[in-house]
Amino acid sequence: MSKESLFVDEDMDVDVDMSETSDAEDDPVVKEIPLNLLSKELDLHLLQYVNKPRLLGRKPVEHPFVLASRYKKKSALWELDIPLDEQAFFNKNKTENEWEAANLQTLRGVGVPNEGQYAAICVDGELYLSKISDVAQMRPTFKYLDSIAQKKKQEENKNNMTAASQRSQVVTMSVKSVSDQSQNRLTGSLLAHKIADEDDYEEYEWTIDQFEQFKNAVIEESQKNILEPQQSTESYISSLV
């Protein structure tokens, strides 16, 4: 290629084929979908199963069967009891002898508020959005091991109790003023654990195949409260440009 072919003069007319560029940028709207945003929260909680695989081979993994579900409102703490698969990597004899038939697993997760996340369903060509209250990541907890270990420790202390250990002791107690600003206050993780320990669980019935009832409730709620825009279409478009 010659040097002259690499450059053009300013006065030369150059024809540029823009057909490919225009075709790439040409993306017409093929369908408009009406959007219904619920103004009232339906108290939706999103539970994410961290240790649950999405696929088993080529088949999607189904939702685990839930024996019992509990929730603490003040600390937003969820607990689910999931039965263990006794056919895979499960020593049934050892669990019956040492772990008091520990044949279920407890999943625990704390609900964290997340702004801007919605659950969406599409019905008859219309999209319905409902705000998600919080998101909890469910992870296994081994509280049955702790309870059994605590029980064994109590039995050992009871068996090793002597006359000297049963002797009465004098304990001196003092009352500290509430207004004393120098006292240590619980914050962060310690405060969260304290609230969770003092909060009581509420038992919930875990049901499935309730999608039709949920869908009807969403549609009914969207028809009750119709959202009105706070600005005109022109002002909204101008704010995007």
Short mmCIF file of C-alpha atoms in Angstrom, two decimals:
data_model
loop_
_atom_site.label_atom_id
_atom_site.label_comp_id
_atom_site.label_asym_id
_atom_site.label_seq_id
_atom_site.Cartn_x
_atom_site.Cartn_y
_atom_site.Cartn_z
CA MET A 1 0.00 0.00 0.00
CA SER A 2 1.40 3.40 -1.00
CA LYS A 3 1.87 6.25 1.41
CA GLU A 4 -0.56 8.41 -0.57
CA SER A 5 -3.40 5.94 -0.08
CA LEU A 6 -3.18 6.30 3.69
CA PHE A 7 -4.00 10.02 3.74
CA VAL A 8 -6.63 12.25 2.14
CA ASP A 9 -6.71 15.97 1.58
CA GLU A 10 -9.15 18.20 3.41
CA ASP A 11 -10.81 19.20 0.13
CA MET A 12 -11.45 15.66 -1.04
CA ASP A 13 -14.99 14.26 -0.86
CA VAL A 14 -15.12 10.94 0.95
CA ASP A 15 -18.13 8.68 0.73
CA VAL A 16 -18.68 6.74 3.94
CA ASP A 17 -21.07 3.80 4.00
CA MET A 18 -23.15 4.19 7.19
CA SER A 19 -25.55 1.35 6.44
CA GLU A 20 -23.89 -1.09 8.86
CA THR A 21 -23.71 1.53 11.62
CA SER A 22 -27.32 2.57 11.20
CA ASP A 23 -28.44 -1.06 11.21
CA ALA A 24 -26.56 -1.69 14.46
CA GLU A 25 -28.09 1.34 16.13
CA ASP A 26 -31.55 0.67 14.76
CA ASP A 27 -33.31 -1.20 17.58
CA PRO A 28 -37.03 -0.47 17.33
CA VAL A 29 -39.43 -1.04 20.21
CA VAL A 30 -41.38 -4.20 19.41
CA LYS A 31 -43.69 -4.17 22.45
CA GLU A 32 -44.69 -1.93 25.33
CA ILE A 33 -45.44 -3.58 28.67
CA PRO A 34 -47.63 -1.73 31.21
CA LEU A 35 -45.90 -1.42 34.57
CA ASN A 36 -47.80 -1.65 37.88
CA LEU A 37 -45.84 -0.62 40.97
CA LEU A 38 -47.49 -1.51 44.26
CA SER A 39 -47.52 1.36 46.74
CA LYS A 40 -48.26 -0.95 49.68
CA GLU A 41 -45.61 -3.39 50.88
CA LEU A 42 -46.68 -7.03 51.00
CA ASP A 43 -44.02 -7.98 53.59
CA LEU A 44 -41.94 -10.05 51.16
CA HIS A 45 -38.76 -11.72 52.43
CA LEU A 46 -36.15 -13.07 50.02
CA LEU A 47 -34.31 -16.14 51.32
CA GLN A 48 -31.06 -17.06 49.58
CA TYR A 49 -29.65 -20.56 50.10
CA VAL A 50 -25.89 -20.10 50.01
CA ASN A 51 -24.96 -23.81 50.00
CA LYS A 52 -27.66 -24.91 47.56
CA PRO A 53 -26.36 -25.62 44.03
CA ARG A 54 -28.34 -24.30 41.12
CA LEU A 55 -27.96 -27.44 39.04
CA LEU A 56 -27.42 -31.11 39.82
CA GLY A 57 -25.95 -32.40 36.59
CA ARG A 58 -28.24 -30.81 34.03
CA LYS A 59 -31.34 -30.70 36.20
CA PRO A 60 -32.25 -27.71 38.40
CA VAL A 61 -32.16 -28.40 42.12
CA GLU A 62 -35.57 -28.13 43.72
CA HIS A 63 -36.30 -26.15 46.87
CA PRO A 64 -35.46 -28.17 50.00
CA PHE A 65 -38.34 -29.56 52.02
CA VAL A 66 -38.94 -27.46 55.13
CA LEU A 67 -40.10 -29.18 58.31
CA ALA A 68 -40.47 -26.03 60.43
CA SER A 69 -39.86 -22.29 60.13
CA ARG A 70 -39.34 -19.66 62.82
CA TYR A 71 -38.85 -15.89 62.79
CA LYS A 72 -37.78 -13.22 65.28
CA LYS A 73 -39.24 -9.86 64.32
CA LYS A 74 -36.99 -7.59 66.39
CA SER A 75 -33.76 -9.11 65.15
CA ALA A 76 -35.13 -10.21 61.72
CA LEU A 77 -33.72 -13.69 62.32
CA TRP A 78 -34.97 -16.65 60.27
CA GLU A 79 -34.57 -20.34 61.08
CA LEU A 80 -35.56 -23.28 58.86
CA ASP A 81 -35.38 -26.96 59.77
CA ILE A 82 -34.37 -29.09 56.75
CA PRO A 83 -34.33 -32.93 56.89
CA LEU A 84 -30.99 -34.50 56.00
CA ASP A 85 -30.63 -37.02 53.21
CA GLU A 86 -29.86 -40.23 55.10
CA GLN A 87 -28.96 -42.05 51.89
CA ALA A 88 -25.86 -39.96 51.10
CA PHE A 89 -22.82 -39.51 53.41
CA PHE A 90 -24.90 -40.10 56.54
CA ASN A 91 -23.87 -42.31 59.47
CA LYS A 92 -27.19 -43.19 61.02
CA ASN A 93 -25.72 -45.38 63.78
CA LYS A 94 -23.37 -42.64 64.99
CA THR A 95 -26.11 -40.03 65.10
CA GLU A 96 -28.35 -42.28 67.17
CA ASN A 97 -25.59 -43.18 69.64
CA GLU A 98 -23.68 -39.88 70.00
CA TRP A 99 -25.84 -37.08 68.61
CA GLU A 100 -29.33 -38.12 69.72
CA ALA A 101 -30.68 -38.83 66.21
CA ALA A 102 -29.59 -35.53 64.67
CA ASN A 103 -31.33 -36.15 61.33
CA LEU A 104 -32.11 -32.57 60.41
CA GLN A 105 -30.20 -29.41 59.63
CA THR A 106 -31.10 -25.91 60.77
CA LEU A 107 -30.53 -23.00 58.42
CA ARG A 108 -30.25 -19.52 59.91
CA GLY A 109 -30.12 -16.08 58.32
CA VAL A 110 -30.61 -12.44 59.30
CA GLY A 111 -32.81 -10.29 57.08
CA VAL A 112 -31.00 -7.20 55.78
CA PRO A 113 -33.05 -4.33 54.27
CA ASN A 114 -32.23 -3.68 50.61
CA GLU A 115 -33.58 -0.60 48.90
CA GLY A 116 -34.56 -0.82 45.26
CA GLN A 117 -35.19 -4.57 45.04
CA TYR A 118 -38.57 -5.77 43.79
CA ALA A 119 -40.33 -9.04 43.05
CA ALA A 120 -41.95 -9.07 39.61
CA ILE A 121 -44.68 -11.17 38.07
CA CYS A 122 -46.09 -10.90 34.55
CA VAL A 123 -49.84 -11.47 34.12
CA ASP A 124 -51.75 -10.95 30.87
CA GLY A 125 -48.96 -8.87 29.35
CA GLU A 126 -48.66 -6.54 32.38
CA LEU A 127 -45.77 -6.38 34.84
CA TYR A 128 -46.44 -6.09 38.58
CA LEU A 129 -43.64 -5.00 40.94
CA SER A 130 -43.76 -5.42 44.70
CA LYS A 131 -41.03 -4.17 47.06
CA ILE A 132 -38.92 -6.76 48.90
CA SER A 133 -38.68 -6.02 52.63
CA ASP A 134 -35.33 -7.70 53.29
CA VAL A 135 -32.90 -10.35 52.06
CA ALA A 136 -31.57 -13.18 54.27
CA GLN A 137 -28.76 -15.56 53.36
CA MET A 138 -29.54 -18.94 54.90
CA ARG A 139 -26.50 -20.84 56.20
CA PRO A 140 -26.23 -24.08 58.20
CA THR A 141 -25.97 -23.76 61.96
CA PHE A 142 -24.90 -26.58 64.27
CA LYS A 143 -26.79 -25.61 67.39
CA TYR A 144 -27.65 -29.26 68.11
CA LEU A 145 -23.93 -29.90 68.66
CA ASP A 146 -23.76 -27.02 71.13
CA SER A 147 -26.85 -28.18 73.02
CA ILE A 148 -25.56 -31.75 73.31
CA ALA A 149 -22.11 -30.56 74.42
CA GLN A 150 -23.73 -28.29 77.03
CA LYS A 151 -25.86 -31.17 78.27
CA LYS A 152 -22.80 -33.43 78.62
CA LYS A 153 -20.94 -30.71 80.49
CA GLN A 154 -23.81 -30.26 82.94
CA GLU A 155 -23.93 -34.01 83.57
CA GLU A 156 -20.15 -34.10 84.21
CA ASN A 157 -20.38 -31.18 86.65
CA LYS A 158 -23.23 -32.91 88.44
CA ASN A 159 -21.31 -36.16 88.77
CA ASN A 160 -18.11 -34.42 89.93
CA MET A 161 -19.86 -32.25 92.49
CA THR A 162 -18.26 -32.49 95.95
CA ALA A 163 -19.17 -31.24 99.39
CA ALA A 164 -16.72 -28.35 99.05
CA SER A 165 -18.33 -27.20 95.82
CA GLN A 166 -21.78 -27.27 97.45
CA ARG A 167 -20.67 -25.04 100.35
CA SER A 168 -22.51 -21.74 100.57
CA GLN A 169 -20.70 -18.64 99.41
CA VAL A 170 -21.31 -14.98 100.20
CA VAL A 171 -21.69 -12.78 97.12
CA THR A 172 -21.47 -9.00 97.36
CA MET A 173 -23.52 -7.09 94.81
CA SER A 174 -23.58 -3.36 94.03
CA VAL A 175 -26.08 -1.33 92.07
CA LYS A 176 -24.67 0.89 89.34
CA SER A 177 -26.44 4.06 88.40
CA VAL A 178 -28.10 4.10 84.98
CA SER A 179 -26.98 7.68 84.47
CA ASP A 180 -23.32 6.71 84.75
CA GLN A 181 -21.91 7.49 81.29
CA SER A 182 -18.69 5.61 81.94
CA GLN A 183 -20.37 2.19 81.89
CA ASN A 184 -19.76 0.01 78.89
CA ARG A 185 -22.57 -0.12 76.38
CA LEU A 186 -23.22 -2.94 73.96
CA THR A 187 -22.89 -1.95 70.33
CA GLY A 188 -22.60 -3.62 66.96
CA SER A 189 -22.49 -7.41 66.94
CA LEU A 190 -22.79 -7.77 70.74
CA LEU A 191 -25.96 -5.68 70.77
CA ALA A 192 -27.42 -7.67 67.88
CA HIS A 193 -26.74 -10.96 69.69
CA LYS A 194 -28.32 -9.57 72.87
CA ILE A 195 -31.47 -8.53 71.02
CA ALA A 196 -31.67 -11.90 69.28
CA ASP A 197 -31.29 -13.80 72.57
CA GLU A 198 -34.02 -11.76 74.26
CA ASP A 199 -36.41 -11.98 71.30
CA ASP A 200 -38.83 -14.91 71.05
CA TYR A 201 -39.37 -17.00 67.96
CA GLU A 202 -42.70 -17.00 66.18
CA GLU A 203 -43.61 -20.28 64.53
CA TYR A 204 -44.68 -20.05 60.87
CA GLU A 205 -46.42 -22.66 58.77
CA TRP A 206 -44.37 -23.35 55.63
CA THR A 207 -46.71 -23.79 52.66
CA ILE A 208 -46.10 -24.36 48.96
CA ASP A 209 -48.16 -24.01 45.77
CA GLN A 210 -49.49 -20.60 46.89
CA PHE A 211 -48.46 -18.66 43.79
CA GLU A 212 -52.00 -18.21 42.46
CA GLN A 213 -53.17 -16.70 45.77
CA PHE A 214 -50.14 -14.40 45.81
CA LYS A 215 -50.74 -13.34 42.20
CA ASN A 216 -54.38 -12.50 42.88
CA ALA A 217 -53.42 -10.50 45.97
CA VAL A 218 -50.87 -8.47 43.98
CA ILE A 219 -53.36 -7.68 41.20
CA GLU A 220 -56.07 -6.75 43.69
CA GLU A 221 -53.74 -4.44 45.61
CA SER A 222 -52.55 -2.72 42.43
CA GLN A 223 -56.14 -1.98 41.44
CA LYS A 224 -56.93 -0.47 44.84
CA ASN A 225 -54.10 2.06 44.90
CA ILE A 226 -53.18 3.67 41.57
CA LEU A 227 -49.91 5.59 41.63
CA GLU A 228 -49.95 9.12 40.21
CA PRO A 229 -46.76 10.55 38.63
CA GLN A 230 -45.17 13.50 40.41
CA GLN A 231 -43.94 15.11 37.18
CA SER A 232 -44.95 15.31 33.55
CA THR A 233 -43.60 13.06 30.81
CA GLU A 234 -41.68 15.96 29.23
CA SER A 235 -39.90 16.90 32.45
CA TYR A 236 -38.97 13.27 33.12
CA ILE A 237 -37.51 12.81 29.63
CA SER A 238 -35.63 16.08 29.87
CA SER A 239 -34.04 14.96 33.14
CA LEU A 240 -32.68 11.86 31.39
CA VAL A 241 -31.04 13.75 28.53
#
